[in-house]
Amino acid sequence: MSSAAPSPSIGVFDSGLGGLTVLRELRRQLPEVPLLYVADTAHAPYGQRSPEFIQARSLALAEHLRASGAELIVVACNTATAHAIQTLRQHWPALPFVGTEPGIKPAVAASKSGRIGVLATPATIASARYQDLLARHAGNAQVISQACPGLVDLIETGDLGSAELQLLITELCAPMREAQVDTVLMGCTHYPLVQTQLQAALGPQVQLLNIETAVAQQAERLWTHGAPGASMRLQTTGDAASLQRFVQQVLGWGDLAVEAVAV
Ligand code: DGL
């Protein structure tokens, strides 16, 4: 008998906790597909790293997911999508990849005033891919692009109620309030974890948009392996106990064991 190949799964990665917001949506939309998530906690955050570093980590994580049976990979990170999805697609031309990018087009369509804001990591805002998205989809809209250094670092601590985090969110949202935007895009998968604080800082008149639903829909469109069975595995290159605590407390996933992996 030949040794069994790992059953086909959707592999998902992010620098850390952020991609869990995408994973949660994948679980909702594809309940019968095995999901394997890797948080690259040992190397988080990516948002202040070089493009070369982000590409090298993305290649290593995708290689790891492939070896574990991933037949589709969701890059649940705007920063890695901006800097590495092209490299990944070149490396595995036959493997479907789903990226995560700020939805400029739907945000412009949703805005009544034509003034929108984008919150994202410094590396995403600086990327050629983001500038290209703006050039293609912003049209006549005024777009306030706000890089948010430090925000992912604070979210990664797992203390989503800290005064320091609240203060930073208030500071980062101030330019959006001044510009009187009516629509703000969360251009980083970590930010929906602090959606309540962002909404409070922006004011109730601002609609806050995320991208996870669209990403999961795209994964569903590209998935061709049927329903091999519901299962969800979580891995981290960092501390397994911290991740386990976080998913238990914040996402309510109490029964999931988290494995530490070296990637
Ligand atoms: N969650 C990420 C993103 O969507 C990465 C944030 C980071 O590691 O800086 O951009």
XYZ file of N, CA and C and ligand atoms in Angstrom:
799
model
N 0.831 -1.208 0.000
C 0.000 0.000 0.000
C 0.864 1.256 0.000
N 0.493 2.214 -0.827
C 1.277 3.445 -0.822
C 0.829 4.330 0.347
N 1.771 5.127 0.857
C 1.385 5.972 1.983
C 0.413 7.046 1.489
N -0.595 7.315 2.302
C -1.663 8.210 1.875
C -1.141 9.634 1.710
N -1.528 10.267 0.582
C -1.173 11.674 0.387
C -2.073 12.495 1.310
N -1.585 13.663 1.778
C -2.457 14.478 2.626
C -3.720 14.868 1.857
N -4.857 14.900 2.526
C -6.089 15.223 1.806
C -6.042 16.688 1.381
N -6.656 16.977 0.215
C -6.555 18.348 -0.301
C -7.193 19.356 0.642
N -6.502 20.457 0.814
C -7.007 21.480 1.729
C -6.766 22.865 1.127
N -7.376 23.842 1.754
C -7.052 25.230 1.425
C -6.027 25.696 2.449
N -4.887 26.133 1.972
C -3.845 26.657 2.842
C -4.000 28.169 2.951
N -3.812 28.683 4.140
C -4.010 30.116 4.387
C -2.822 30.615 5.196
N -2.262 31.757 4.815
C -1.208 32.288 5.681
C -1.292 33.805 5.838
N -0.729 34.243 6.934
C -0.615 35.672 7.251
C 0.612 35.828 8.133
N 0.998 37.066 8.380
C 2.126 37.299 9.279
C 1.786 36.904 10.713
N 0.498 36.829 11.025
C 0.142 36.521 12.417
C -1.342 36.313 12.572
N -1.955 37.153 13.422
C -3.363 36.961 13.788
C -4.347 37.428 12.718
N -3.899 38.351 11.863
C -4.844 39.002 10.951
C -5.593 38.043 10.041
N -4.885 37.089 9.484
C -5.511 36.167 8.541
C -6.613 35.324 9.159
N -6.684 35.330 10.479
C -7.773 34.594 11.143
C -9.125 35.187 10.775
N -9.151 36.482 10.454
C -10.421 37.099 10.057
C -10.861 36.547 8.692
N -9.889 36.208 7.858
C -10.189 35.588 6.564
C -10.554 34.113 6.775
N -9.814 33.460 7.652
C -10.079 32.049 7.948
C -11.506 31.852 8.474
N -11.920 32.764 9.345
C -13.281 32.700 9.915
C -14.326 32.758 8.799
N -14.072 33.603 7.814
C -15.017 33.737 6.707
C -14.960 32.514 5.778
N -13.763 31.978 5.578
C -13.630 30.754 4.768
C -14.404 29.609 5.422
N -14.278 29.504 6.739
C -14.985 28.439 7.473
C -16.490 28.575 7.273
N -16.952 29.852 7.272
C -18.390 30.096 7.123
C -18.863 29.720 5.713
N -18.068 30.108 4.723
C -18.523 29.897 3.338
C -18.199 28.509 2.807
N -17.181 27.869 3.347
C -16.763 26.543 2.848
C -16.658 25.574 4.030
N -17.773 25.273 4.680
C -17.699 24.500 5.936
C -17.194 23.066 5.756
N -17.214 22.560 4.540
C -16.814 21.162 4.329
C -15.421 21.025 3.728
N -14.672 22.099 3.686
C -13.326 22.016 3.092
C -12.278 22.118 4.205
N -11.326 21.190 4.224
C -10.257 21.285 5.230
C -9.446 22.575 5.063
N -9.173 23.228 6.182
C -8.423 24.485 6.154
C -7.176 24.338 7.016
N -6.072 24.790 6.486
C -4.826 24.789 7.259
C -4.290 26.214 7.288
N -4.129 26.758 8.492
C -3.700 28.148 8.658
C -2.321 28.205 9.291
N -1.441 28.991 8.709
C -0.149 29.237 9.344
C 0.000 30.723 9.641
N 0.242 31.013 10.910
C 0.540 32.384 11.339
C 2.061 32.490 11.446
N 2.630 33.440 10.716
C 4.096 33.571 10.745
C 4.522 34.495 11.890
N 4.042 34.176 13.061
C 4.202 35.042 14.235
C 5.666 35.386 14.536
N 6.553 34.436 14.270
C 7.973 34.681 14.576
C 8.535 35.823 13.736
N 7.849 36.136 12.630
C 8.370 37.173 11.732
C 7.424 38.367 11.589
N 6.376 38.392 12.400
C 5.412 39.492 12.323
C 5.970 40.732 13.040
N 5.573 41.925 12.638
C 4.725 42.195 11.470
C 5.536 42.320 10.174
N 4.834 42.161 9.056
C 5.487 42.295 7.754
C 5.488 43.758 7.269
N 4.577 44.546 7.836
C 4.290 45.871 7.270
C 5.426 46.864 7.274
N 6.485 46.581 8.071
C 7.633 47.488 8.045
C 8.884 46.755 7.531
N 8.660 45.637 6.818
C 9.778 44.841 6.270
C 9.998 45.184 4.793
N 11.147 44.679 4.278
C 11.458 44.940 2.865
C 10.660 43.987 1.966
N 10.466 44.375 0.708
C 9.780 43.484 -0.233
C 10.486 42.125 -0.331
N 11.818 42.113 -0.293
C 12.580 40.856 -0.420
C 12.276 39.929 0.757
N 12.206 40.498 1.932
C 11.906 39.691 3.124
C 10.503 39.094 3.007
N 9.556 39.919 2.621
C 8.154 39.462 2.519
C 8.043 38.363 1.451
N 8.773 38.526 0.363
C 8.742 37.489 -0.686
C 9.342 36.181 -0.184
N 10.454 36.262 0.510
C 11.126 35.042 1.009
C 10.224 34.312 2.008
N 9.585 35.045 2.893
C 8.686 34.405 3.871
C 7.464 33.802 3.161
N 6.932 34.518 2.199
C 5.745 34.015 1.495
C 6.074 32.724 0.748
N 7.245 32.668 0.118
C 7.647 31.442 -0.594
C 7.800 30.281 0.381
N 8.418 30.540 1.526
C 8.636 29.472 2.510
C 7.302 28.957 3.060
N 6.395 29.872 3.338
C 5.100 29.463 3.902
C 4.261 28.708 2.873
N 4.297 29.163 1.641
C 3.537 28.478 0.592
C 4.113 27.077 0.351
N 5.416 26.969 0.396
C 6.087 25.660 0.245
C 5.616 24.708 1.358
N 5.575 25.225 2.561
C 5.124 24.448 3.713
C 3.662 24.004 3.526
N 2.815 24.913 3.075
C 1.396 24.577 2.878
C 1.230 23.555 1.762
N 2.014 23.701 0.710
C 1.974 22.728 -0.409
C 2.332 21.342 0.105
N 3.392 21.267 0.884
C 3.856 19.969 1.398
C 2.815 19.341 2.328
N 1.937 20.177 2.885
C 0.895 19.669 3.783
C -0.411 19.380 3.034
N -0.411 19.508 1.726
C -1.580 19.124 0.927
C -2.421 20.273 0.397
N -1.965 21.517 0.562
C -2.779 22.643 0.076
C -2.877 22.608 -1.452
N -4.112 22.678 -1.934
C -4.357 22.698 -3.386
C -4.824 24.083 -3.836
N -4.951 24.960 -2.889
C -5.276 26.366 -3.169
C -4.697 27.146 -1.999
N -4.114 28.279 -2.283
C -3.524 29.053 -1.183
C -4.150 30.449 -1.139
N -4.627 30.789 0.042
C -5.161 32.130 0.271
C -4.093 32.945 0.989
N -3.652 33.986 0.350
C -2.691 34.892 0.975
C -3.538 35.886 1.772
N -3.716 35.571 3.063
C -4.663 36.320 3.890
C -3.996 37.558 4.495
N -3.253 38.245 3.656
C -2.423 39.354 4.111
C -2.273 40.328 2.942
N -2.712 41.538 3.147
C -2.586 42.551 2.086
C -1.125 42.846 1.761
N -0.299 42.849 2.799
C 1.105 43.212 2.616
C 1.820 42.151 1.774
N 1.568 40.876 2.081
C 2.185 39.795 1.302
C 1.610 39.738 -0.106
N 0.333 40.050 -0.236
C -0.256 40.078 -1.581
C 0.422 41.178 -2.398
N 0.566 42.347 -1.790
C 1.146 43.482 -2.519
C 2.561 43.180 -3.005
N 3.337 42.483 -2.179
C 4.751 42.328 -2.520
C 5.127 40.937 -3.032
N 4.273 39.946 -2.841
C 4.745 38.584 -3.151
C 3.813 37.732 -4.005
N 2.602 38.168 -4.268
C 1.701 37.221 -4.949
C 2.175 36.937 -6.376
N 2.781 37.926 -6.980
C 3.307 37.711 -8.339
C 4.414 36.650 -8.307
N 5.293 36.759 -7.335
C 6.389 35.792 -7.175
C 5.815 34.396 -6.939
N 4.791 34.290 -6.089
C 4.182 32.986 -5.791
C 3.575 32.383 -7.060
N 2.889 33.205 -7.812
C 2.236 32.699 -9.033
C 3.272 32.267 -10.070
N 4.383 32.974 -10.101
C 5.450 32.577 -11.032
C 6.064 31.249 -10.594
N 6.189 31.077 -9.298
C 6.827 29.876 -8.756
C 5.955 28.631 -8.926
N 4.632 28.790 -8.740
C 3.687 27.667 -8.884
C 2.606 28.053 -9.904
N 2.951 28.022 -11.194
C 2.002 28.537 -12.188
C 0.679 27.765 -12.232
N 0.664 26.508 -11.798
C -0.576 25.725 -11.895
C -1.407 25.766 -10.617
N -0.887 26.408 -9.595
C -1.591 26.408 -8.306
C -2.422 27.691 -8.169
N -3.718 27.542 -7.829
C -4.495 28.779 -7.649
C -4.151 29.510 -6.346
N -3.922 30.797 -6.459
C -3.685 31.669 -5.298
C -4.797 32.717 -5.246
N -5.282 32.973 -4.052
C -6.235 34.065 -3.866
C -5.548 35.120 -3.014
N -5.492 36.334 -3.515
C -4.849 37.410 -2.763
C -5.873 38.243 -2.007
N -5.355 39.111 -1.157
C -6.203 40.009 -0.363
C -5.719 41.424 -0.627
N -6.579 42.254 -1.208
C -6.146 43.621 -1.506
C -7.248 44.609 -1.147
N -6.873 45.840 -0.823
C -7.888 46.837 -0.504
C -8.877 46.983 -1.678
N -10.142 46.863 -1.378
C -11.171 46.926 -2.435
C -11.502 48.368 -2.807
N -10.606 48.988 -3.555
C -10.801 50.395 -3.933
C -12.091 50.563 -4.757
N -12.293 49.631 -5.683
C -13.437 49.764 -6.588
C -14.769 49.750 -5.821
N -15.025 48.728 -4.965
C -16.283 48.754 -4.209
C -16.384 49.932 -3.241
N -15.238 50.383 -2.721
C -15.293 51.524 -1.788
C -15.718 52.794 -2.529
N -15.171 52.983 -3.715
C -15.548 54.166 -4.507
C -17.032 54.084 -4.863
N -17.480 52.866 -5.213
C -18.895 52.701 -5.574
C -19.807 52.955 -4.368
N -19.313 52.612 -3.168
C -20.153 52.745 -1.970
C -20.169 54.175 -1.414
N -19.190 54.981 -1.815
C -19.073 56.324 -1.234
C -20.044 57.311 -1.902
N -20.713 58.070 -1.081
C -21.623 59.091 -1.641
C -20.873 60.400 -1.875
N -19.903 60.672 -1.001
C -19.202 61.953 -1.088
C -18.028 61.933 -2.055
N -17.585 60.721 -2.413
C -16.401 60.631 -3.262
C -15.116 60.826 -2.475
N -15.204 60.756 -1.155
C -13.995 60.843 -0.314
C -13.889 59.567 0.493
N -12.830 58.810 0.220
C -12.671 57.535 0.931
C -11.301 57.476 1.620
N -11.223 56.635 2.622
C -9.964 56.452 3.330
C -9.522 55.008 3.250
N -8.218 54.793 3.248
C -7.673 53.436 3.290
C -6.680 53.366 4.440
N -6.892 52.425 5.333
C -5.937 52.151 6.411
C -5.183 50.887 6.031
N -3.850 50.942 6.027
C -3.072 49.759 5.633
C -1.669 49.869 6.219
N -0.888 48.820 6.029
C 0.475 48.859 6.562
C 1.347 49.776 5.687
N 2.464 50.266 6.239
C 3.349 51.111 5.420
C 3.786 50.393 4.138
N 4.064 49.089 4.225
C 4.545 48.362 3.038
C 3.455 48.242 1.978
N 2.214 48.093 2.397
C 1.128 48.026 1.407
C 0.968 49.370 0.712
N 0.909 50.435 1.507
C 0.707 51.770 0.908
C 1.857 52.118 -0.047
N 3.074 51.677 0.289
C 4.239 52.021 -0.541
C 4.352 51.138 -1.789
N 3.548 50.098 -1.884
C 3.756 49.131 -2.972
C 3.259 49.650 -4.322
N 3.910 49.181 -5.365
C 3.508 49.555 -6.724
C 2.110 48.995 -7.004
N 1.812 47.842 -6.435
C 0.512 47.214 -6.672
C -0.636 48.070 -6.119
N -0.409 48.666 -4.959
C -1.446 49.531 -4.375
C -1.609 50.794 -5.224
N -0.488 51.362 -5.633
C -0.567 52.572 -6.462
C -1.287 52.274 -7.775
N -1.070 51.070 -8.276
C -1.731 50.658 -9.510
C -3.248 50.502 -9.291
N -3.617 49.933 -8.131
C -5.052 49.808 -7.802
C -5.716 51.183 -7.796
N -5.021 52.144 -7.189
C -5.563 53.512 -7.143
C -5.708 54.080 -8.555
N -4.653 53.879 -9.349
C -4.673 54.440 -10.707
C -5.820 53.835 -11.516
N -6.083 52.544 -11.274
C -7.116 51.881 -12.080
C -8.535 52.156 -11.578
N -8.697 52.258 -10.241
C -10.069 52.258 -9.717
C -10.514 53.495 -8.955
N -9.595 54.397 -8.618
C -10.021 55.530 -7.785
C -10.829 56.549 -8.576
N -10.578 56.620 -9.868
C -11.329 57.583 -10.694
C -11.173 58.990 -10.141
N -12.311 59.659 -9.953
C -12.272 61.030 -9.435
C -12.353 61.096 -7.920
N -12.399 59.941 -7.267
C -12.532 59.952 -5.810
C -11.258 60.492 -5.164
N -11.453 61.150 -4.028
C -10.302 61.594 -3.229
C -10.004 60.459 -2.253
N -8.785 59.942 -2.318
C -8.443 58.808 -1.459
C -7.385 59.244 -0.444
N -7.692 59.100 0.831
C -6.719 59.377 1.889
C -6.089 58.036 2.255
N -4.833 57.835 1.896
C -4.149 56.575 2.197
C -3.364 56.742 3.488
N -3.755 56.035 4.515
C -3.123 56.198 5.827
C -2.304 54.959 6.199
N -0.975 55.103 6.168
C -0.129 54.008 6.652
C -0.246 53.967 8.175
N -0.266 52.777 8.728
C -0.516 52.617 10.173
C 0.636 51.895 10.872
N 1.837 52.513 10.917
C 2.937 51.822 11.602
C 2.588 51.590 13.061
N 2.913 50.409 13.554
C 2.702 50.129 14.977
C 1.372 49.484 15.301
N 0.405 49.610 14.410
C -0.931 49.088 14.752
C -0.934 47.559 14.817
N -0.305 46.927 13.834
C -0.267 45.459 13.858
C 0.535 44.952 15.072
N 1.615 45.653 15.401
C 2.425 45.247 16.573
C 1.535 45.173 17.815
N 0.704 46.202 17.993
C -0.137 46.229 19.201
C -1.230 45.164 19.135
N -1.791 44.933 17.965
C -2.823 43.886 17.849
C -2.195 42.528 18.129
N -0.958 42.336 17.644
C -0.272 41.044 17.855
C -0.039 40.731 19.338
N -0.050 41.737 20.200
C 0.124 41.439 21.627
C -1.086 40.677 22.156
N -2.200 40.759 21.434
C -3.413 40.044 21.850
C -4.271 40.833 22.811
N -3.765 41.982 23.283
C -4.532 42.800 24.217
C -5.297 43.863 23.424
N -6.481 43.501 22.995
C -7.223 44.381 22.091
C -7.913 45.531 22.824
N -7.830 45.524 24.144
C -8.489 46.593 24.914
C -7.499 47.570 25.522
N -6.231 47.546 25.095
C -5.250 48.382 25.786
C -5.425 49.868 25.450
N -5.044 50.712 26.406
C -5.156 52.163 26.231
C -4.227 52.628 25.109
N -3.073 51.977 25.007
C -2.094 52.345 23.969
C -2.682 52.127 22.572
N -3.354 51.000 22.418
C -3.987 50.665 21.139
C -5.085 51.687 20.824
N -5.875 52.002 21.814
C -6.968 52.964 21.629
C -6.423 54.324 21.189
N -5.322 54.748 21.825
C -4.718 56.040 21.511
C -4.209 56.057 20.068
N -3.532 54.981 19.672
C -2.991 54.921 18.313
C -4.129 54.943 17.282
N -5.174 54.212 17.548
C -6.318 54.185 16.619
C -6.909 55.590 16.472
N -7.041 56.293 17.581
C -7.595 57.658 17.530
C -6.690 58.553 16.666
N -5.381 58.426 16.854
C -4.426 59.239 16.064
C -4.519 58.913 14.577
N -4.568 57.606 14.274
C -4.559 57.184 12.871
C -5.850 57.570 12.142
N -6.934 57.670 12.899
C -8.218 57.997 12.277
C -8.435 59.508 12.138
N -7.613 60.304 12.839
C -7.821 61.759 12.824
C -7.792 62.345 11.401
N -6.809 61.955 10.546
C -6.810 62.535 9.185
C -8.066 62.167 8.388
N -8.642 61.002 8.685
C -9.869 60.581 7.988
C -11.034 61.478 8.409
N -11.061 61.803 9.690
C -12.141 62.669 10.199
C -12.001 64.062 9.604
N -10.746 64.536 9.576
C -10.515 65.880 9.031
C -10.938 65.972 7.568
N -10.635 64.908 6.812
C -10.967 64.922 5.381
C -12.447 64.613 5.149
N -13.159 64.298 6.210
C -14.599 63.993 6.137
C -14.916 62.899 5.125
N -14.130 61.830 5.194
C -14.424 60.693 4.319
C -15.729 60.038 4.803
N -16.463 59.411 3.902
C -17.674 58.709 4.357
C -17.509 57.192 4.296
N -16.346 56.735 3.770
C -16.109 55.303 3.610
C -14.648 55.030 3.921
N -14.387 54.030 4.732
C -12.996 53.665 5.052
C -12.811 52.168 4.836
N -11.716 51.859 4.148
C -11.380 50.471 3.865
C -10.354 49.955 4.853
N -10.595 48.785 5.398
C -9.565 48.166 6.240
C -8.657 47.365 5.301
N -7.504 47.942 4.988
C -6.600 47.342 4.009
C -5.542 46.461 4.639
N -5.878 45.880 5.774
C -4.985 44.939 6.458
C -5.891 43.978 7.213
N -5.604 42.698 7.123
C -6.521 41.710 7.706
C -6.504 41.712 9.232
N -5.531 42.384 9.829
C -5.549 42.516 11.291
C -6.638 43.491 11.755
N -6.955 44.481 10.935
C -7.776 45.585 11.427
C -9.213 45.202 11.797
N -9.842 44.245 11.109
C -11.192 43.866 11.563
C -11.211 43.365 13.015
N -10.063 42.965 13.534
C -10.012 42.543 14.942
C -10.245 43.729 15.888
N -10.027 44.952 15.373
C -10.296 46.147 16.190
C -11.345 47.037 15.497
N -12.243 46.387 14.811
C -13.269 47.109 14.049
C -14.113 48.032 14.948
N -14.460 47.542 16.127
C -15.306 48.355 17.018
C -14.584 49.657 17.388
N -13.299 49.546 17.728
C -12.534 50.751 18.102
C -12.375 51.687 16.901
N -12.146 51.099 15.713
C -11.990 51.939 14.515
C -13.292 52.687 14.229
N -14.397 51.977 14.315
C -15.695 52.609 14.041
C -15.946 53.748 15.015
N -15.611 53.504 16.290
C -15.824 54.545 17.306
C -14.944 55.760 17.014
N -13.719 55.520 16.561
C -12.801 56.642 16.294
C -13.197 57.401 15.025
N -13.792 56.706 14.074
C -14.166 57.359 12.806
C -15.507 58.067 12.900
N -16.356 57.566 13.772
C -17.708 58.126 13.909
C -18.726 57.261 13.194
N -19.965 57.318 13.656
C -21.000 56.412 13.143
C -21.414 56.705 11.704
N -21.096 57.900 11.215
C -21.489 58.266 9.848
C -20.593 57.609 8.788
N -19.475 57.021 9.230
C -18.515 56.426 8.281
C -18.790 54.930 8.114
N -18.869 54.477 6.865
C -19.001 53.034 6.672
C -17.606 52.419 6.543
N -17.435 51.334 7.272
C -16.129 50.686 7.362
C -16.215 49.379 6.576
N -15.360 49.241 5.563
C -15.476 48.068 4.688
C -14.298 47.122 4.886
N -14.586 45.833 4.829
C -13.504 44.839 4.861
C -13.557 44.001 3.588
N -12.630 43.067 3.492
C -12.457 42.353 2.229
C -12.634 40.836 2.374
N -12.776 40.352 3.606
C -12.774 38.896 3.821
C -13.865 38.156 3.050
N -15.056 38.747 2.996
C -16.160 38.056 2.320
C -15.805 37.830 0.848
N -15.278 38.859 0.210
C -14.922 38.744 -1.212
C -13.788 37.738 -1.411
N -12.850 37.695 -0.485
C -11.727 36.746 -0.598
C -12.247 35.310 -0.489
N -13.132 35.066 0.464
C -13.672 33.710 0.631
C -14.522 33.318 -0.583
N -15.244 34.288 -1.134
C -16.045 33.980 -2.332
C -15.142 33.583 -3.499
N -14.040 34.278 -3.632
C -13.095 33.953 -4.711
C -12.490 32.568 -4.497
N -12.174 32.237 -3.238
C -11.636 30.899 -2.940
C -12.672 29.839 -3.303
N -13.913 30.111 -3.001
C -14.990 29.161 -3.312
C -15.101 28.958 -4.825
N -14.972 30.050 -5.575
C -15.041 29.950 -7.043
C -13.900 29.099 -7.594
N -12.724 29.201 -6.985
C -11.540 28.520 -7.547
C -11.336 27.104 -7.012
N -12.076 26.731 -5.965
C -11.868 25.424 -5.337
C -12.538 24.343 -6.174
N -11.762 23.325 -6.570
C -12.299 22.304 -7.475
C -12.233 20.901 -6.873
N -11.956 20.795 -5.574
C -11.718 19.477 -4.983
C -12.875 18.951 -4.145
N -14.043 19.508 -4.327
C -15.219 19.007 -3.625
C -15.160 19.293 -2.136
N -15.766 18.386 -1.351
C -15.871 18.581 0.097
C -15.219 17.409 0.815
N -13.887 17.394 0.879
C -13.192 16.231 1.469
C -13.424 16.073 2.973
N -14.071 17.037 3.607
C -14.366 16.867 5.045
C -13.937 18.071 5.851
N -14.834 18.472 6.750
C -14.547 19.668 7.554
C -13.408 19.399 8.517
N -12.422 20.256 8.518
C -11.394 20.202 9.557
C -10.656 21.533 9.505
N -10.112 21.910 10.625
C -9.358 23.159 10.633
C -8.123 22.960 11.489
N -6.972 23.269 10.915
C -5.714 23.148 11.671
C -5.063 24.511 11.760
N -4.546 24.806 12.926
C -3.857 26.086 13.118
C -2.412 25.838 13.485
N -1.534 26.547 12.814
C -0.104 26.437 13.109
C 0.486 27.830 13.267
N 1.580 27.902 13.997
C 2.279 29.185 14.135
C 3.780 28.953 14.174
N 4.517 29.916 13.639
C 5.976 29.848 13.763
C 6.401 30.457 15.107
N 5.424 30.940 15.868
C 5.718 31.529 17.177
C 5.238 30.639 18.310
N 4.608 31.277 19.293
C 4.213 30.562 20.499
C 2.794 29.988 20.356
N 2.698 28.660 20.404
C 1.411 27.987 20.170
C 0.391 28.332 21.260
N 0.855 28.420 22.502
C -0.088 28.669 23.599
C -0.749 30.048 23.465
N 0.031 31.054 23.030
C -0.558 32.404 22.875
C -1.624 32.406 21.787
N -1.315 31.738 20.674
C -2.290 31.718 19.577
C -3.556 30.981 20.012
N -3.344 29.889 20.714
C -4.481 29.107 21.191
C -5.378 29.963 22.098
N -4.741 30.714 23.006
C -5.496 31.583 23.910
C -6.285 32.633 23.123
N -5.632 33.189 22.117
C -6.278 34.241 21.344
C -7.504 33.698 20.602
N -7.348 32.563 19.926
C -8.499 32.058 19.149
C -9.639 31.634 20.071
N -9.265 31.201 21.238
C -10.281 30.810 22.215
C -11.051 32.050 22.710
N -10.287 33.076 23.105
C -10.923 34.252 23.710
C -11.608 35.152 22.692
N -10.947 35.350 21.545
C -11.482 36.346 20.604
C -12.416 35.718 19.574
N -12.087 34.510 19.119
C -12.923 33.901 18.080
C -13.850 32.820 18.631
N -13.654 32.446 19.869
C -14.519 31.437 20.466
C -14.237 30.027 19.980
N -13.047 29.811 19.435
C -12.683 28.463 18.978
C -11.931 27.753 20.109
N -12.694 27.193 21.019
C -12.079 26.635 22.207
C -11.479 25.260 22.027
N -11.918 24.549 20.993
C -11.533 23.144 20.880
C -10.390 22.904 19.908
N -9.711 23.979 19.483
C -8.672 23.792 18.469
C -7.273 23.754 19.078
N -6.553 22.695 18.774
C -5.167 22.640 19.227
C -4.329 23.443 18.225
N -3.321 24.118 18.717
C -2.452 24.883 17.821
C -1.062 24.240 17.857
N -0.507 24.022 16.667
C 0.842 23.411 16.598
C 1.875 24.503 16.338
N 3.020 24.345 16.961
C 4.150 25.229 16.637
C 4.937 24.541 15.500
N 5.296 25.299 14.473
C 6.051 24.724 13.358
C 7.263 25.600 13.040
N 8.281 24.947 12.528
C 9.452 25.709 12.084
C 9.356 25.808 10.566
N 9.195 27.014 10.051
C 9.093 27.199 8.588
C 10.142 28.206 8.171
N -2.325 41.191 8.148
C -1.443 41.821 7.278
C -2.014 42.578 6.155
O -3.119 42.294 5.773
C -0.005 41.957 7.633
C 0.241 42.970 8.666
C 1.689 43.004 9.085
O 2.240 41.938 9.353
O 2.220 44.108 9.160
O -1.397 43.465 5.628
